[in-house]
PDB file of N, CA and C in Angstrom:
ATOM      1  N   UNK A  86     151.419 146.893  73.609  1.00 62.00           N
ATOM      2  CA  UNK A  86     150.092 147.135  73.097  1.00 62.00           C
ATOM      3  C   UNK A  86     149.491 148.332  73.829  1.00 62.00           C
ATOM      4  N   UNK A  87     148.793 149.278  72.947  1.00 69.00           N
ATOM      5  CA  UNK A  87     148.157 150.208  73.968  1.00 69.00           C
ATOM      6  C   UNK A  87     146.874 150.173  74.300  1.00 69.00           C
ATOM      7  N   UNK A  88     146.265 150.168  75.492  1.00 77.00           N
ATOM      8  CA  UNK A  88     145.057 150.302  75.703  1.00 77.00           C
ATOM      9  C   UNK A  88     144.286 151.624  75.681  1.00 77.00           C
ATOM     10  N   UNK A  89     142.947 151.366  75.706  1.00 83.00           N
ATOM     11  CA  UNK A  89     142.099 152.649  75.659  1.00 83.00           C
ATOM     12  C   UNK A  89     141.053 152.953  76.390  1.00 83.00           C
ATOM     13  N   UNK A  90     141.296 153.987  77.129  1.00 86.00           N
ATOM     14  CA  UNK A  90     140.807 154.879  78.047  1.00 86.00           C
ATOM     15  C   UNK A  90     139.820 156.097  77.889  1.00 86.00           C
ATOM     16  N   UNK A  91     139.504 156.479  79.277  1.00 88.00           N
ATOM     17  CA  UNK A  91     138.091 157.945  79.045  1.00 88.00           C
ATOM     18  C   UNK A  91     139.247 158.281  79.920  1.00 88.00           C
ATOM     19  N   UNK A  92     139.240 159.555  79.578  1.00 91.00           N
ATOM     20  CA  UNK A  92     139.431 160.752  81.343  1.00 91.00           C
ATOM     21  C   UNK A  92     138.378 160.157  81.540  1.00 91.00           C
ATOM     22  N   UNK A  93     138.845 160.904  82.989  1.00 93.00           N
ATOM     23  CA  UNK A  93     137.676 160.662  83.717  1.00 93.00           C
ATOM     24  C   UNK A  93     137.661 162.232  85.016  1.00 93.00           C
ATOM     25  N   UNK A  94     139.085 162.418  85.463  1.00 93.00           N
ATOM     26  CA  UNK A  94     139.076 163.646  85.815  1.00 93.00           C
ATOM     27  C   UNK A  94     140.951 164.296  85.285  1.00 93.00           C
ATOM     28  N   UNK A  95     140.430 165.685  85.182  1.00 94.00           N
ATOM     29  CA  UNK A  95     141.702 166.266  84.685  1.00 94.00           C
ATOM     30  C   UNK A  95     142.651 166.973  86.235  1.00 94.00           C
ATOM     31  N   UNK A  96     143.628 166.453  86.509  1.00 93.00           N
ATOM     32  CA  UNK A  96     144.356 167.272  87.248  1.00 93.00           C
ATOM     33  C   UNK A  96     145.597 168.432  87.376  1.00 93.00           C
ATOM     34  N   UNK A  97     145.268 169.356  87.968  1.00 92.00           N
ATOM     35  CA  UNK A  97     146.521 170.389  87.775  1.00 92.00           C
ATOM     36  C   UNK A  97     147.660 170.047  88.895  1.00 92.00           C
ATOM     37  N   UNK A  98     148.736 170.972  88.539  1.00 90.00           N
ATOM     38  CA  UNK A  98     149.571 170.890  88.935  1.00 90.00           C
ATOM     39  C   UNK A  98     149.779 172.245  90.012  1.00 90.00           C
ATOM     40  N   UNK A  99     150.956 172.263  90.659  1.00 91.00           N
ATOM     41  CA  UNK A  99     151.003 173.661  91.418  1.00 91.00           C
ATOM     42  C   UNK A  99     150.998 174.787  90.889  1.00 91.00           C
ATOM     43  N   UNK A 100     151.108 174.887  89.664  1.00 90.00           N
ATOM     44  CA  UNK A 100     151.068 176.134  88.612  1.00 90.00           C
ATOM     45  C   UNK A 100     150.066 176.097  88.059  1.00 90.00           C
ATOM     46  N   UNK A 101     148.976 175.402  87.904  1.00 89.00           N
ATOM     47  CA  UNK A 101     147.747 175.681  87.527  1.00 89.00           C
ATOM     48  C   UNK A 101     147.601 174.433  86.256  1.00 89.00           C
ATOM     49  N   UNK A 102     148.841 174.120  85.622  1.00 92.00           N
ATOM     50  CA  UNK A 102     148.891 173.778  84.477  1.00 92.00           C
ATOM     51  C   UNK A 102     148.080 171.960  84.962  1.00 92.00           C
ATOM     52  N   UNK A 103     147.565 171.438  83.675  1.00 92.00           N
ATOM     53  CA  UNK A 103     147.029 170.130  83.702  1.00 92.00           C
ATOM     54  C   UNK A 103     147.894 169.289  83.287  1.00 92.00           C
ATOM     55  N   UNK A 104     148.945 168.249  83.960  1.00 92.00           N
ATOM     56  CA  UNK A 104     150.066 167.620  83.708  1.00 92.00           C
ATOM     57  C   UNK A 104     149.292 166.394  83.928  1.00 92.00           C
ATOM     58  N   UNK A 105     148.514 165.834  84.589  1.00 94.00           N
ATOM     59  CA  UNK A 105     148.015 164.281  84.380  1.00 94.00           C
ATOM     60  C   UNK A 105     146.157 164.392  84.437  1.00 94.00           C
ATOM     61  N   UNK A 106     146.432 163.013  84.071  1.00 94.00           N
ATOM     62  CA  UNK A 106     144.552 162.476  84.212  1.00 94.00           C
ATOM     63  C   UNK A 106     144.597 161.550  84.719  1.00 94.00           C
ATOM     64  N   UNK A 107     143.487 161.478  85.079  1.00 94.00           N
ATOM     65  CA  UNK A 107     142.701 160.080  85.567  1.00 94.00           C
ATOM     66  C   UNK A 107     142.017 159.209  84.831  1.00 94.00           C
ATOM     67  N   UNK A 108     142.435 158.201  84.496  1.00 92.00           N
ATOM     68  CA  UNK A 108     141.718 157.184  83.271  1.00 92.00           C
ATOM     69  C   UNK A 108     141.145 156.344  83.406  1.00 92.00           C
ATOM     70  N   UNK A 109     139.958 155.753  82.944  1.00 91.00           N
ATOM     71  CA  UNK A 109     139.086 154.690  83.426  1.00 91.00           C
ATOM     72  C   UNK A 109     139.632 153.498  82.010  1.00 91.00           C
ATOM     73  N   UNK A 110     140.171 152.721  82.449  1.00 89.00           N
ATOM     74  CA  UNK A 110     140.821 151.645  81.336  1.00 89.00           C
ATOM     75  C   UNK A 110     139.588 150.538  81.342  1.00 89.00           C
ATOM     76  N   UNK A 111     139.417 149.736  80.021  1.00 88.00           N
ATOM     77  CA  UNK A 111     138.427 148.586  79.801  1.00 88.00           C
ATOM     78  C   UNK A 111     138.261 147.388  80.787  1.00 88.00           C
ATOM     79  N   UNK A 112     139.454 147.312  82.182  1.00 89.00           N
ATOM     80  CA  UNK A 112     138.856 146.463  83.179  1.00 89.00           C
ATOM     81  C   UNK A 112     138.370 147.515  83.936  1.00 89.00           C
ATOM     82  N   UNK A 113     138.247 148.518  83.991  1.00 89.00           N
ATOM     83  CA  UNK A 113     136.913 149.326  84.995  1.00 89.00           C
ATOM     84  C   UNK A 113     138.046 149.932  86.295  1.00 89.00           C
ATOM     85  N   UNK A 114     139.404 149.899  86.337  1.00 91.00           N
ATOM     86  CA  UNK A 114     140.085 150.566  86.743  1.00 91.00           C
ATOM     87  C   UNK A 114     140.428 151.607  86.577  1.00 91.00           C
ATOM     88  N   UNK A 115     140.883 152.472  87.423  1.00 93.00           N
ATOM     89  CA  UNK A 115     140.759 154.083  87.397  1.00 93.00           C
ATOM     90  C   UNK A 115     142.226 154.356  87.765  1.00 93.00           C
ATOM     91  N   UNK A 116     143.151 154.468  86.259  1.00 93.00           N
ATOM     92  CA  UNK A 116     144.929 154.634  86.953  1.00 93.00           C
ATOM     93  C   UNK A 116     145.061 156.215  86.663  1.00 93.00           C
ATOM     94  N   UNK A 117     145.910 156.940  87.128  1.00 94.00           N
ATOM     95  CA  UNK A 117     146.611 158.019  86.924  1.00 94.00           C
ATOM     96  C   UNK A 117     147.980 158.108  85.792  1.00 94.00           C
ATOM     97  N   UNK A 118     147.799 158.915  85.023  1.00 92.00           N
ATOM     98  CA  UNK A 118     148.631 158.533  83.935  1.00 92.00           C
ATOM     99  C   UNK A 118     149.360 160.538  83.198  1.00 92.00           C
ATOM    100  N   UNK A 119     150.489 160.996  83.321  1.00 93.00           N
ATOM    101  CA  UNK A 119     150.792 162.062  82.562  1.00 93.00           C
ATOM    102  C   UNK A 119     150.132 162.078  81.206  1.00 93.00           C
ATOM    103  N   UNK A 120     149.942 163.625  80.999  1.00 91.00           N
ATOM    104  CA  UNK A 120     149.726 163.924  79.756  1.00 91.00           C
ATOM    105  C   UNK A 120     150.467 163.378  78.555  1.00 91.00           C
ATOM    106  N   UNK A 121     151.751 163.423  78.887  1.00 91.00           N
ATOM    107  CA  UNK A 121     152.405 162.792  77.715  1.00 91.00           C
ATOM    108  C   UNK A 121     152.648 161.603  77.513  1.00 91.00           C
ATOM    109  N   UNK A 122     151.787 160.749  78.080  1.00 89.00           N
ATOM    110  CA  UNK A 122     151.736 159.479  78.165  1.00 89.00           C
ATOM    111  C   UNK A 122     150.277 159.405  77.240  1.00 89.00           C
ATOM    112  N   UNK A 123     149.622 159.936  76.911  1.00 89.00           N
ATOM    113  CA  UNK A 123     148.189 160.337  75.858  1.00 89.00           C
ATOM    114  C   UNK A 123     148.135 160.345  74.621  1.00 89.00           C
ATOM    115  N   UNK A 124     148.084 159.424  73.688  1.00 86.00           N
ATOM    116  CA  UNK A 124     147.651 159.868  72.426  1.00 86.00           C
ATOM    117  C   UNK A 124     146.393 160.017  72.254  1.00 86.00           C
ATOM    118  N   UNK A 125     145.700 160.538  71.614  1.00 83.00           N
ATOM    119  CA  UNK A 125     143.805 161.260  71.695  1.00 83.00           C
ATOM    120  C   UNK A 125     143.729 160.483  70.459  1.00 83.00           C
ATOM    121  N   UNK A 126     142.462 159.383  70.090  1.00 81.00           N
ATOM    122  CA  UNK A 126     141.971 159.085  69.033  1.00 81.00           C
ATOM    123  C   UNK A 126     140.825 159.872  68.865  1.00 81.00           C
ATOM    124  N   UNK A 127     140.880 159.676  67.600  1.00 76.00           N
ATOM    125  CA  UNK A 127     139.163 160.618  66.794  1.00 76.00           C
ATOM    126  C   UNK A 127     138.222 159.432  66.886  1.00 76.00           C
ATOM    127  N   UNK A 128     136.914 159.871  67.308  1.00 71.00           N
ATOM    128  CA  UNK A 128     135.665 159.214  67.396  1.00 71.00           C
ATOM    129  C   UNK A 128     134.640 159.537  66.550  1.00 71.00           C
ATOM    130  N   UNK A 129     133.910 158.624  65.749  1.00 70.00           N
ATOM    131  CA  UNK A 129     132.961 159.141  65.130  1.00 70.00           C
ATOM    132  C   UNK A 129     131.624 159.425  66.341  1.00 70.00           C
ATOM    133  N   UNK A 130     130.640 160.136  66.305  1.00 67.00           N
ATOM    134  CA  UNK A 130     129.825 160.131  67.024  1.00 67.00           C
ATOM    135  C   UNK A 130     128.288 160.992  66.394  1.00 67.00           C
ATOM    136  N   UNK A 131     127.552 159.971  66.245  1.00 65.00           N
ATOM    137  CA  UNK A 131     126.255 160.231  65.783  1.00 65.00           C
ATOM    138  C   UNK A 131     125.069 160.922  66.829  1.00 65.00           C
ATOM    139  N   UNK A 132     125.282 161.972  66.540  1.00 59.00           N
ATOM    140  CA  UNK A 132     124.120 162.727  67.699  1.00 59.00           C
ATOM    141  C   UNK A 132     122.583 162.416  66.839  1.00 59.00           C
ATOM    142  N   UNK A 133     121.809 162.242  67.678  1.00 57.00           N
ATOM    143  CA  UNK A 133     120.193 162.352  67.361  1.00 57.00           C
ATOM    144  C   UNK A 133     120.104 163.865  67.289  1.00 57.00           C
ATOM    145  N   UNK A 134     119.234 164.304  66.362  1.00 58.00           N
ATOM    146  CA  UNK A 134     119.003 165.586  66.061  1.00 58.00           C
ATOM    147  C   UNK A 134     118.062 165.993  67.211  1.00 58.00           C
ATOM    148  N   UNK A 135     117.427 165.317  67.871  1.00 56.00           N
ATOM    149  CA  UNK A 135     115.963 165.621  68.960  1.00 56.00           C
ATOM    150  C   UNK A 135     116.600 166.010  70.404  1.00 56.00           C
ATOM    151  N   UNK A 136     117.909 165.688  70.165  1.00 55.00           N
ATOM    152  CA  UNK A 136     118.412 166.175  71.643  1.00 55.00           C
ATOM    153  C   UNK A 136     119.228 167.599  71.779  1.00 55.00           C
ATOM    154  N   UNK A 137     118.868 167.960  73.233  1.00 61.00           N
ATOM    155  CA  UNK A 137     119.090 169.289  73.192  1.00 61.00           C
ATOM    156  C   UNK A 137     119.801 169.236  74.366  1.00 61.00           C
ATOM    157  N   UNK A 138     121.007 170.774  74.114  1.00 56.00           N
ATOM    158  CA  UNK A 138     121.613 170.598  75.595  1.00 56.00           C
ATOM    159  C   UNK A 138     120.791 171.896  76.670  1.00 56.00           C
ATOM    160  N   UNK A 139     120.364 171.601  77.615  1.00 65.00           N
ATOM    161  CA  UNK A 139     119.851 172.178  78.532  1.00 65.00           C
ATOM    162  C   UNK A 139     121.553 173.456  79.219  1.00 65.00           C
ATOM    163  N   UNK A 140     121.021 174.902  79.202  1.00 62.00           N
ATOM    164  CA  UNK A 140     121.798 175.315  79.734  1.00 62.00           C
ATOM    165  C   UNK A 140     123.443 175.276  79.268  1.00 62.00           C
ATOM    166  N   UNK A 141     123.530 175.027  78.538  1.00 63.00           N
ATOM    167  CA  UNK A 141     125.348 174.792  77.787  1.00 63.00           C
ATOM    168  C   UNK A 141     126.228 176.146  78.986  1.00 63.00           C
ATOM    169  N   UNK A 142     127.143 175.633  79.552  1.00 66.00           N
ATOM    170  CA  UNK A 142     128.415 176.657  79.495  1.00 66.00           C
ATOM    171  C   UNK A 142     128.848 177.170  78.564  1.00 66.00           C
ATOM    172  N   UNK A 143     128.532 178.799  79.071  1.00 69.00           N
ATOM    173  CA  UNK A 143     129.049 180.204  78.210  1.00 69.00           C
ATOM    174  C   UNK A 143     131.244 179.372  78.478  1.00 69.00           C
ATOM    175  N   UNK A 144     131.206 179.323  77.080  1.00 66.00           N
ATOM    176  CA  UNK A 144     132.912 179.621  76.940  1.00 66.00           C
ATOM    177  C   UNK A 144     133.633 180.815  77.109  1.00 66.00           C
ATOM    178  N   UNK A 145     134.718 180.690  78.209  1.00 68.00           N
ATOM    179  CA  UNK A 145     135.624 181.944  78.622  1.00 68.00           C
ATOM    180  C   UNK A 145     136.526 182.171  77.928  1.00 68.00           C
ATOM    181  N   UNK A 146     136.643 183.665  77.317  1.00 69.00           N
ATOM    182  CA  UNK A 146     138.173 183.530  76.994  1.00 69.00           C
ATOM    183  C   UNK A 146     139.077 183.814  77.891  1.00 69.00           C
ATOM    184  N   UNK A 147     140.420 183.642  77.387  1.00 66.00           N
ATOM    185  CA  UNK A 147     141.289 184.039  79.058  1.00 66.00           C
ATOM    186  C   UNK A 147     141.407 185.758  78.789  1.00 66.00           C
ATOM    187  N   UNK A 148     141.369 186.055  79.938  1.00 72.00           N
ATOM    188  CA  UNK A 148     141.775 188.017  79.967  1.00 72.00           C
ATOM    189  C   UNK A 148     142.991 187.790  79.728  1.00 72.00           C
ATOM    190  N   UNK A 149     143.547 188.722  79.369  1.00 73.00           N
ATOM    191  CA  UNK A 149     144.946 189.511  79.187  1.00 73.00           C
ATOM    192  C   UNK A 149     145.521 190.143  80.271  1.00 73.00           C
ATOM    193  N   UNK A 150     146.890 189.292  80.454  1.00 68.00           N
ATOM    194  CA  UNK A 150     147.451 189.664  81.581  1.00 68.00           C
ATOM    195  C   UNK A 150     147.774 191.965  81.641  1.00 68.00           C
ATOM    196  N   UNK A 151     146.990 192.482  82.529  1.00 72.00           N
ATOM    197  CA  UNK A 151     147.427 193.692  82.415  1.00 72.00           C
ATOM    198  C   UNK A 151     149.055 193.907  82.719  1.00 72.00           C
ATOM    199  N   UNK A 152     149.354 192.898  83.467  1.00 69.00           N
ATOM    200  CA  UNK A 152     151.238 193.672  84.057  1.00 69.00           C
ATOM    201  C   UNK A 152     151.845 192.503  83.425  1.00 69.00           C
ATOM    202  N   UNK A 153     152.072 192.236  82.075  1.00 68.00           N
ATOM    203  CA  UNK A 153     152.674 191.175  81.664  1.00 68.00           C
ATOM    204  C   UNK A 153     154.534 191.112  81.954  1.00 68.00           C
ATOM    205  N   UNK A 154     154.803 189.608  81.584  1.00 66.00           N
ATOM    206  CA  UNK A 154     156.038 189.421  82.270  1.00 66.00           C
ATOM    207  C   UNK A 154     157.049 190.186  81.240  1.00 66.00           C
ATOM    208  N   UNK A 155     158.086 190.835  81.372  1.00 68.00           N
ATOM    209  CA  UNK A 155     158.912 191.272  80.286  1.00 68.00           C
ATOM    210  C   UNK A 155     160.156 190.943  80.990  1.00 68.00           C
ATOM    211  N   UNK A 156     160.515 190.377  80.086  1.00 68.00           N
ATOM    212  CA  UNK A 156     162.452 189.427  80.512  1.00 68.00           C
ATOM    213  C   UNK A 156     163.478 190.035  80.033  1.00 68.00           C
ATOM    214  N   UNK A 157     164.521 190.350  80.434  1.00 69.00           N
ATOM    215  CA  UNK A 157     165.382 191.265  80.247  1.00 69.00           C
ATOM    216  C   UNK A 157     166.399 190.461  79.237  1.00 69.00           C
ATOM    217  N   UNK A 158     167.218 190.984  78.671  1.00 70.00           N
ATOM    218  CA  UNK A 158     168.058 189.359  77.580  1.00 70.00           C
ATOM    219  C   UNK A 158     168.859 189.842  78.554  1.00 70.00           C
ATOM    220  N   UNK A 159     169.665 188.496  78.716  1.00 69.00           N
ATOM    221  CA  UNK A 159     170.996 188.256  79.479  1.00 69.00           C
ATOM    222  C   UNK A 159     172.256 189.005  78.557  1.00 69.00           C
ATOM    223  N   UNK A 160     172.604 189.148  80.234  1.00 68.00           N
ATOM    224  CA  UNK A 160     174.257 189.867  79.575  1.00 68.00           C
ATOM    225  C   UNK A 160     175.556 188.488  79.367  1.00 68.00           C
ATOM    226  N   UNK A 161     176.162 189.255  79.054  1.00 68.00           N
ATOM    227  CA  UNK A 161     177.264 187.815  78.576  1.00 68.00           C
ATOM    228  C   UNK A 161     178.309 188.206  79.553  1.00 68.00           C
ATOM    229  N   UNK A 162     178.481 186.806  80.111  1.00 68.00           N
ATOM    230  CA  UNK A 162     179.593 187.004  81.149  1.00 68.00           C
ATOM    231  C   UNK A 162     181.095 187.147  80.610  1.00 68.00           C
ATOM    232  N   UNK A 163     181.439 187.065  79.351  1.00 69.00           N
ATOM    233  CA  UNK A 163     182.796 187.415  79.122  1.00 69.00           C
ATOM    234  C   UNK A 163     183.245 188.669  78.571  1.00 69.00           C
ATOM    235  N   UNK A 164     182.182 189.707  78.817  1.00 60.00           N
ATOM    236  CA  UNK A 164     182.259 190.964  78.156  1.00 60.00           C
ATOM    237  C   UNK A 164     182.552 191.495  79.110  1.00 60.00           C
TER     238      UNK A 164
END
């Protein structure tokens, strides 16, 4: 059976990347669980029109790497 969870905090890995979370499950426990251990359900959610968000975070895009990586194709070892 699966249960259902909030993040609660997102964690990275040594590469920056976000490989697990932190989940608050319906007994009020807080386990650590991989990303691919996640299926995301859709929520309906009814906002009141009277509320406002104070201050919102400007969204970043990511810059563009200037010295990007370029990989050479491999040679074949029986040539």
């Amino acid at each position: 059976m699966w249960s259902i969870g909030v993040v609660k905090e997102l964690i990275p890995s040594r590469d920056g990347l976000i490989r697990s979370v932190m989940l608050k499950v319906p007994n009020g426990n807080i386990i650590n669980r991989a990303i691919q251990c996640l299926r995301p359900i859709e929520l309906r959610e009814t906002l009141d029109e009277d509320i406002e968000i104070e201050n919102p975070e400007p969204i970043q895009e990511p810059e563009e790497d200037p010295n990007p990586l370029i990989l050479e194709p491999e040679l074949d070892p029986t040539v």
